[in-house]
Amino acid sequence: MTVHSRGLGVGAGNFEANVLKGPYPTHGIVNPHNLWIEVLSQYGILVFLLFAVWLTMGLIVGIRLLRLRRNSSTLAARSLGLTIVVSVLGNIIAATANSSYLESSVNWVFLGFLGVLTVLGERSLSEQFAERAPDEPDPRVDSLDAEPWDSIAT
């Protein structure tokens, strides 16, 4: 469907109509039951990539927050990072479960909230970096020898 629309998508809400009139062997199933397929087929490649980049950036900020050095001044930032990572991963999994997910206003409020959390997380990272003295070790990571997943597991 994305190929037939030259990557532009078939338009919001037009997935089912295009499946019914198109040459797709769906055996009567017209809902994709997958947010990723719906976004790609209805809105096109550009919107799909922007959506994927948005979630990826949230995941990157969340992981960077989780990697902050453990102390009392970074507890809130690390908690925010955990919230962002769990939310993005949960959203990726939930998006494959139901075709009504795209239409749900709760989903879009959640994604907007996730965007706000990502911005707050990026600000928190900037503040953590700006507050350190020049001779202090970088507070953004536990140590240079630690693997990235070490700070997530503990």
mmCIF file with all atom_site columns, C-alpha atoms in Angstrom:
data_model
loop_
_atom_site.group_PDB
_atom_site.id
_atom_site.type_symbol
_atom_site.label_atom_id
_atom_site.label_alt_id
_atom_site.label_comp_id
_atom_site.label_asym_id
_atom_site.label_entity_id
_atom_site.label_seq_id
_atom_site.pdbx_PDB_ins_code
_atom_site.Cartn_x
_atom_site.Cartn_y
_atom_site.Cartn_z
_atom_site.occupancy
_atom_site.B_iso_or_equiv
_atom_site.pdbx_formal_charge
_atom_site.auth_seq_id
_atom_site.auth_comp_id
_atom_site.auth_asym_id
_atom_site.auth_atom_id
_atom_site.pdbx_PDB_model_num
ATOM 1   C CA . MET A 1 1   ? 0.000   0.000   0.000  1.00 0.00 ? 1   MET A CA 1
ATOM 2   C CA . THR A 1 2   ? 2.869   2.363   0.795  1.00 0.00 ? 2   THR A CA 1
ATOM 3   C CA . VAL A 1 3   ? 4.499   1.479   -2.514 1.00 0.00 ? 3   VAL A CA 1
ATOM 4   C CA . HIS A 1 4   ? 1.269   2.074   -4.451 1.00 0.00 ? 4   HIS A CA 1
ATOM 5   C CA . SER A 1 5   ? 0.954   5.553   -2.870 1.00 0.00 ? 5   SER A CA 1
ATOM 6   C CA . ARG A 1 6   ? 4.585   6.325   -3.805 1.00 0.00 ? 6   ARG A CA 1
ATOM 7   C CA . GLY A 1 7   ? 5.541   6.581   -0.135 1.00 0.00 ? 7   GLY A CA 1
ATOM 8   C CA . LEU A 1 8   ? 3.009   9.325   0.626  1.00 0.00 ? 8   LEU A CA 1
ATOM 9   C CA . GLY A 1 9   ? 0.428   7.119   2.319  1.00 0.00 ? 9   GLY A CA 1
ATOM 10  C CA . VAL A 1 10  ? -3.233  6.620   1.472  1.00 0.00 ? 10  VAL A CA 1
ATOM 11  C CA . GLY A 1 11  ? -4.541  9.230   3.907  1.00 0.00 ? 11  GLY A CA 1
ATOM 12  C CA . ALA A 1 12  ? -5.806  9.149   7.462  1.00 0.00 ? 12  ALA A CA 1
ATOM 13  C CA . GLY A 1 13  ? -8.458  6.495   7.996  1.00 0.00 ? 13  GLY A CA 1
ATOM 14  C CA . ASN A 1 14  ? -8.201  5.085   4.477  1.00 0.00 ? 14  ASN A CA 1
ATOM 15  C CA . PHE A 1 15  ? -6.364  1.854   5.264  1.00 0.00 ? 15  PHE A CA 1
ATOM 16  C CA . GLU A 1 16  ? -9.460  -0.363  5.372  1.00 0.00 ? 16  GLU A CA 1
ATOM 17  C CA . ALA A 1 17  ? -11.014 1.106   2.208  1.00 0.00 ? 17  ALA A CA 1
ATOM 18  C CA . ASN A 1 18  ? -7.785  0.588   0.279  1.00 0.00 ? 18  ASN A CA 1
ATOM 19  C CA . VAL A 1 19  ? -7.429  -2.978  1.510  1.00 0.00 ? 19  VAL A CA 1
ATOM 20  C CA . LEU A 1 20  ? -10.985 -3.799  0.434  1.00 0.00 ? 20  LEU A CA 1
ATOM 21  C CA . LYS A 1 21  ? -10.616 -2.369  -3.069 1.00 0.00 ? 21  LYS A CA 1
ATOM 22  C CA . GLY A 1 22  ? -6.977  -3.334  -3.581 1.00 0.00 ? 22  GLY A CA 1
ATOM 23  C CA . PRO A 1 23  ? -5.383  -6.536  -4.787 1.00 0.00 ? 23  PRO A CA 1
ATOM 24  C CA . TYR A 1 24  ? -4.322  -7.626  -1.317 1.00 0.00 ? 24  TYR A CA 1
ATOM 25  C CA . PRO A 1 25  ? -5.052  -11.260 -0.304 1.00 0.00 ? 25  PRO A CA 1
ATOM 26  C CA . THR A 1 26  ? -6.288  -10.542 3.227  1.00 0.00 ? 26  THR A CA 1
ATOM 27  C CA . HIS A 1 27  ? -9.048  -13.195 3.394  1.00 0.00 ? 27  HIS A CA 1
ATOM 28  C CA . GLY A 1 28  ? -11.493 -10.653 4.839  1.00 0.00 ? 28  GLY A CA 1
ATOM 29  C CA . ILE A 1 29  ? -9.156  -9.131  7.439  1.00 0.00 ? 29  ILE A CA 1
ATOM 30  C CA . VAL A 1 30  ? -9.016  -5.384  6.849  1.00 0.00 ? 30  VAL A CA 1
ATOM 31  C CA . ASN A 1 31  ? -7.420  -4.068  10.068 1.00 0.00 ? 31  ASN A CA 1
ATOM 32  C CA . PRO A 1 32  ? -3.635  -4.198  10.358 1.00 0.00 ? 32  PRO A CA 1
ATOM 33  C CA . HIS A 1 33  ? -3.718  -4.514  14.178 1.00 0.00 ? 33  HIS A CA 1
ATOM 34  C CA . ASN A 1 34  ? -0.399  -2.687  14.224 1.00 0.00 ? 34  ASN A CA 1
ATOM 35  C CA . LEU A 1 35  ? 0.280   1.023   14.788 1.00 0.00 ? 35  LEU A CA 1
ATOM 36  C CA . TRP A 1 36  ? 3.499   0.890   12.781 1.00 0.00 ? 36  TRP A CA 1
ATOM 37  C CA . ILE A 1 37  ? 1.805   -0.500  9.682  1.00 0.00 ? 37  ILE A CA 1
ATOM 38  C CA . GLU A 1 38  ? -1.070  1.967   10.027 1.00 0.00 ? 38  GLU A CA 1
ATOM 39  C CA . VAL A 1 39  ? 1.195   5.005   10.323 1.00 0.00 ? 39  VAL A CA 1
ATOM 40  C CA . LEU A 1 40  ? 3.362   3.888   7.419  1.00 0.00 ? 40  LEU A CA 1
ATOM 41  C CA . SER A 1 41  ? 0.471   3.050   5.102  1.00 0.00 ? 41  SER A CA 1
ATOM 42  C CA . GLN A 1 42  ? -1.807  5.971   5.987  1.00 0.00 ? 42  GLN A CA 1
ATOM 43  C CA . TYR A 1 43  ? 0.666   8.817   6.521  1.00 0.00 ? 43  TYR A CA 1
ATOM 44  C CA . GLY A 1 44  ? 3.636   7.732   4.422  1.00 0.00 ? 44  GLY A CA 1
ATOM 45  C CA . ILE A 1 45  ? 7.329   7.184   4.872  1.00 0.00 ? 45  ILE A CA 1
ATOM 46  C CA . LEU A 1 46  ? 8.212   10.711  6.072  1.00 0.00 ? 46  LEU A CA 1
ATOM 47  C CA . VAL A 1 47  ? 5.699   10.752  8.935  1.00 0.00 ? 47  VAL A CA 1
ATOM 48  C CA . PHE A 1 48  ? 6.613   7.168   9.834  1.00 0.00 ? 48  PHE A CA 1
ATOM 49  C CA . LEU A 1 49  ? 10.312  8.090   10.046 1.00 0.00 ? 49  LEU A CA 1
ATOM 50  C CA . LEU A 1 50  ? 9.565   11.224  12.114 1.00 0.00 ? 50  LEU A CA 1
ATOM 51  C CA . PHE A 1 51  ? 7.460   9.142   14.494 1.00 0.00 ? 51  PHE A CA 1
ATOM 52  C CA . ALA A 1 52  ? 10.201  6.505   14.818 1.00 0.00 ? 52  ALA A CA 1
ATOM 53  C CA . VAL A 1 53  ? 12.870  9.192   15.378 1.00 0.00 ? 53  VAL A CA 1
ATOM 54  C CA . TRP A 1 54  ? 10.694  10.821  18.053 1.00 0.00 ? 54  TRP A CA 1
ATOM 55  C CA . LEU A 1 55  ? 10.444  7.568   20.007 1.00 0.00 ? 55  LEU A CA 1
ATOM 56  C CA . THR A 1 56  ? 14.130  6.783   19.419 1.00 0.00 ? 56  THR A CA 1
ATOM 57  C CA . MET A 1 57  ? 15.187  10.177  20.778 1.00 0.00 ? 57  MET A CA 1
ATOM 58  C CA . GLY A 1 58  ? 13.070  9.566   23.867 1.00 0.00 ? 58  GLY A CA 1
ATOM 59  C CA . LEU A 1 59  ? 14.747  6.208   24.358 1.00 0.00 ? 59  LEU A CA 1
ATOM 60  C CA . ILE A 1 60  ? 18.231  7.730   23.948 1.00 0.00 ? 60  ILE A CA 1
ATOM 61  C CA . VAL A 1 61  ? 17.515  10.502  26.482 1.00 0.00 ? 61  VAL A CA 1
ATOM 62  C CA . GLY A 1 62  ? 16.075  7.940   28.916 1.00 0.00 ? 62  GLY A CA 1
ATOM 63  C CA . ILE A 1 63  ? 19.154  5.729   28.656 1.00 0.00 ? 63  ILE A CA 1
ATOM 64  C CA . ARG A 1 64  ? 21.474  8.716   29.083 1.00 0.00 ? 64  ARG A CA 1
ATOM 65  C CA . LEU A 1 65  ? 19.586  9.683   32.248 1.00 0.00 ? 65  LEU A CA 1
ATOM 66  C CA . LEU A 1 66  ? 19.866  6.129   33.576 1.00 0.00 ? 66  LEU A CA 1
ATOM 67  C CA . ARG A 1 67  ? 23.627  6.255   33.089 1.00 0.00 ? 67  ARG A CA 1
ATOM 68  C CA . LEU A 1 68  ? 24.062  9.249   35.431 1.00 0.00 ? 68  LEU A CA 1
ATOM 69  C CA . ARG A 1 69  ? 26.303  8.682   38.431 1.00 0.00 ? 69  ARG A CA 1
ATOM 70  C CA . ARG A 1 70  ? 24.325  7.377   41.394 1.00 0.00 ? 70  ARG A CA 1
ATOM 71  C CA . ASN A 1 71  ? 23.984  10.022  44.099 1.00 0.00 ? 71  ASN A CA 1
ATOM 72  C CA . SER A 1 72  ? 21.247  12.009  45.777 1.00 0.00 ? 72  SER A CA 1
ATOM 73  C CA . SER A 1 73  ? 21.367  14.841  43.230 1.00 0.00 ? 73  SER A CA 1
ATOM 74  C CA . THR A 1 74  ? 20.718  12.514  40.285 1.00 0.00 ? 74  THR A CA 1
ATOM 75  C CA . LEU A 1 75  ? 17.967  10.378  41.821 1.00 0.00 ? 75  LEU A CA 1
ATOM 76  C CA . ALA A 1 76  ? 15.122  12.357  40.193 1.00 0.00 ? 76  ALA A CA 1
ATOM 77  C CA . ALA A 1 77  ? 16.885  12.414  36.822 1.00 0.00 ? 77  ALA A CA 1
ATOM 78  C CA . ARG A 1 78  ? 17.561  8.661   36.926 1.00 0.00 ? 78  ARG A CA 1
ATOM 79  C CA . SER A 1 79  ? 13.913  8.026   37.882 1.00 0.00 ? 79  SER A CA 1
ATOM 80  C CA . LEU A 1 80  ? 12.818  10.158  34.946 1.00 0.00 ? 80  LEU A CA 1
ATOM 81  C CA . GLY A 1 81  ? 15.125  8.150   32.691 1.00 0.00 ? 81  GLY A CA 1
ATOM 82  C CA . LEU A 1 82  ? 13.617  4.870   33.871 1.00 0.00 ? 82  LEU A CA 1
ATOM 83  C CA . THR A 1 83  ? 10.122  6.252   33.296 1.00 0.00 ? 83  THR A CA 1
ATOM 84  C CA . ILE A 1 84  ? 10.998  7.298   29.749 1.00 0.00 ? 84  ILE A CA 1
ATOM 85  C CA . VAL A 1 85  ? 12.682  3.995   28.839 1.00 0.00 ? 85  VAL A CA 1
ATOM 86  C CA . VAL A 1 86  ? 9.846   1.853   30.212 1.00 0.00 ? 86  VAL A CA 1
ATOM 87  C CA . SER A 1 87  ? 7.256   4.093   28.529 1.00 0.00 ? 87  SER A CA 1
ATOM 88  C CA . VAL A 1 88  ? 8.895   3.970   25.108 1.00 0.00 ? 88  VAL A CA 1
ATOM 89  C CA . LEU A 1 89  ? 9.462   0.213   25.236 1.00 0.00 ? 89  LEU A CA 1
ATOM 90  C CA . GLY A 1 90  ? 5.933   -0.365  26.511 1.00 0.00 ? 90  GLY A CA 1
ATOM 91  C CA . ASN A 1 91  ? 4.522   1.814   23.750 1.00 0.00 ? 91  ASN A CA 1
ATOM 92  C CA . ILE A 1 92  ? 6.448   -0.071  21.078 1.00 0.00 ? 92  ILE A CA 1
ATOM 93  C CA . ILE A 1 93  ? 4.996   -3.358  22.323 1.00 0.00 ? 93  ILE A CA 1
ATOM 94  C CA . ALA A 1 94  ? 1.471   -2.013  22.888 1.00 0.00 ? 94  ALA A CA 1
ATOM 95  C CA . ALA A 1 95  ? 1.391   -0.542  19.388 1.00 0.00 ? 95  ALA A CA 1
ATOM 96  C CA . THR A 1 96  ? 1.418   -4.034  17.895 1.00 0.00 ? 96  THR A CA 1
ATOM 97  C CA . ALA A 1 97  ? -1.596  -5.215  19.873 1.00 0.00 ? 97  ALA A CA 1
ATOM 98  C CA . ASN A 1 98  ? -4.698  -3.446  18.570 1.00 0.00 ? 98  ASN A CA 1
ATOM 99  C CA . SER A 1 99  ? -5.783  -1.560  15.476 1.00 0.00 ? 99  SER A CA 1
ATOM 100 C CA . SER A 1 100 ? -7.786  0.975   17.499 1.00 0.00 ? 100 SER A CA 1
ATOM 101 C CA . TYR A 1 101 ? -4.577  2.158   19.161 1.00 0.00 ? 101 TYR A CA 1
ATOM 102 C CA . LEU A 1 102 ? -3.999  4.851   16.516 1.00 0.00 ? 102 LEU A CA 1
ATOM 103 C CA . GLU A 1 103 ? -7.453  6.355   17.007 1.00 0.00 ? 103 GLU A CA 1
ATOM 104 C CA . SER A 1 104 ? -7.352  6.443   20.810 1.00 0.00 ? 104 SER A CA 1
ATOM 105 C CA . SER A 1 105 ? -6.980  9.950   22.227 1.00 0.00 ? 105 SER A CA 1
ATOM 106 C CA . VAL A 1 106 ? -5.386  8.443   25.351 1.00 0.00 ? 106 VAL A CA 1
ATOM 107 C CA . ASN A 1 107 ? -2.535  7.168   23.166 1.00 0.00 ? 107 ASN A CA 1
ATOM 108 C CA . TRP A 1 108 ? -1.852  10.615  21.723 1.00 0.00 ? 108 TRP A CA 1
ATOM 109 C CA . VAL A 1 109 ? -2.017  12.281  25.154 1.00 0.00 ? 109 VAL A CA 1
ATOM 110 C CA . PHE A 1 110 ? 0.464   9.667   26.371 1.00 0.00 ? 110 PHE A CA 1
ATOM 111 C CA . LEU A 1 111 ? 2.792   10.312  23.411 1.00 0.00 ? 111 LEU A CA 1
ATOM 112 C CA . GLY A 1 112 ? 2.587   14.069  24.049 1.00 0.00 ? 112 GLY A CA 1
ATOM 113 C CA . PHE A 1 113 ? 3.411   13.467  27.715 1.00 0.00 ? 113 PHE A CA 1
ATOM 114 C CA . LEU A 1 114 ? 6.333   11.303  26.622 1.00 0.00 ? 114 LEU A CA 1
ATOM 115 C CA . GLY A 1 115 ? 7.595   14.194  24.478 1.00 0.00 ? 115 GLY A CA 1
ATOM 116 C CA . VAL A 1 116 ? 7.425   16.526  27.480 1.00 0.00 ? 116 VAL A CA 1
ATOM 117 C CA . LEU A 1 117 ? 9.302   13.995  29.634 1.00 0.00 ? 117 LEU A CA 1
ATOM 118 C CA . THR A 1 118 ? 11.989  13.743  26.967 1.00 0.00 ? 118 THR A CA 1
ATOM 119 C CA . VAL A 1 119 ? 12.466  17.522  26.908 1.00 0.00 ? 119 VAL A CA 1
ATOM 120 C CA . LEU A 1 120 ? 12.625  17.607  30.724 1.00 0.00 ? 120 LEU A CA 1
ATOM 121 C CA . GLY A 1 121 ? 15.142  14.773  30.646 1.00 0.00 ? 121 GLY A CA 1
ATOM 122 C CA . GLU A 1 122 ? 17.343  16.605  28.156 1.00 0.00 ? 122 GLU A CA 1
ATOM 123 C CA . ARG A 1 123 ? 17.225  19.719  30.362 1.00 0.00 ? 123 ARG A CA 1
ATOM 124 C CA . SER A 1 124 ? 18.136  17.629  33.387 1.00 0.00 ? 124 SER A CA 1
ATOM 125 C CA . LEU A 1 125 ? 21.149  16.240  31.529 1.00 0.00 ? 125 LEU A CA 1
ATOM 126 C CA . SER A 1 126 ? 22.244  19.765  30.608 1.00 0.00 ? 126 SER A CA 1
ATOM 127 C CA . GLU A 1 127 ? 21.922  20.912  34.226 1.00 0.00 ? 127 GLU A CA 1
ATOM 128 C CA . GLN A 1 128 ? 23.878  17.937  35.555 1.00 0.00 ? 128 GLN A CA 1
ATOM 129 C CA . PHE A 1 129 ? 26.705  18.683  33.156 1.00 0.00 ? 129 PHE A CA 1
ATOM 130 C CA . ALA A 1 130 ? 26.675  22.445  33.827 1.00 0.00 ? 130 ALA A CA 1
ATOM 131 C CA . GLU A 1 131 ? 26.760  22.103  37.640 1.00 0.00 ? 131 GLU A CA 1
ATOM 132 C CA . ARG A 1 132 ? 29.989  20.140  37.894 1.00 0.00 ? 132 ARG A CA 1
ATOM 133 C CA . ALA A 1 133 ? 33.303  21.765  38.694 1.00 0.00 ? 133 ALA A CA 1
ATOM 134 C CA . PRO A 1 134 ? 36.002  21.517  35.989 1.00 0.00 ? 134 PRO A CA 1
ATOM 135 C CA . ASP A 1 135 ? 38.057  19.004  38.010 1.00 0.00 ? 135 ASP A CA 1
ATOM 136 C CA . GLU A 1 136 ? 35.059  16.752  38.836 1.00 0.00 ? 136 GLU A CA 1
ATOM 137 C CA . PRO A 1 137 ? 34.492  13.555  36.863 1.00 0.00 ? 137 PRO A CA 1
ATOM 138 C CA . ASP A 1 138 ? 31.693  13.629  34.334 1.00 0.00 ? 138 ASP A CA 1
ATOM 139 C CA . PRO A 1 139 ? 28.445  12.995  36.295 1.00 0.00 ? 139 PRO A CA 1
ATOM 140 C CA . ARG A 1 140 ? 26.657  11.661  33.243 1.00 0.00 ? 140 ARG A CA 1
ATOM 141 C CA . VAL A 1 141 ? 28.238  8.207   33.421 1.00 0.00 ? 141 VAL A CA 1
ATOM 142 C CA . ASP A 1 142 ? 29.113  5.912   36.314 1.00 0.00 ? 142 ASP A CA 1
ATOM 143 C CA . SER A 1 143 ? 32.586  5.141   34.999 1.00 0.00 ? 143 SER A CA 1
ATOM 144 C CA . LEU A 1 144 ? 34.452  4.806   31.761 1.00 0.00 ? 144 LEU A CA 1
ATOM 145 C CA . ASP A 1 145 ? 34.870  1.072   32.339 1.00 0.00 ? 145 ASP A CA 1
ATOM 146 C CA . ALA A 1 146 ? 31.162  0.373   32.939 1.00 0.00 ? 146 ALA A CA 1
ATOM 147 C CA . GLU A 1 147 ? 29.067  -1.150  30.216 1.00 0.00 ? 147 GLU A CA 1
ATOM 148 C CA . PRO A 1 148 ? 25.898  0.822   29.315 1.00 0.00 ? 148 PRO A CA 1
ATOM 149 C CA . TRP A 1 149 ? 23.591  -1.885  30.627 1.00 0.00 ? 149 TRP A CA 1
ATOM 150 C CA . ASP A 1 150 ? 25.334  -2.038  34.042 1.00 0.00 ? 150 ASP A CA 1
ATOM 151 C CA . SER A 1 151 ? 23.610  1.145   35.217 1.00 0.00 ? 151 SER A CA 1
ATOM 152 C CA . ILE A 1 152 ? 20.224  -0.089  34.012 1.00 0.00 ? 152 ILE A CA 1
ATOM 153 C CA . ALA A 1 153 ? 20.416  -3.414  35.816 1.00 0.00 ? 153 ALA A CA 1
ATOM 154 C CA . THR A 1 154 ? 21.288  -1.974  39.215 1.00 0.00 ? 154 THR A CA 1
#
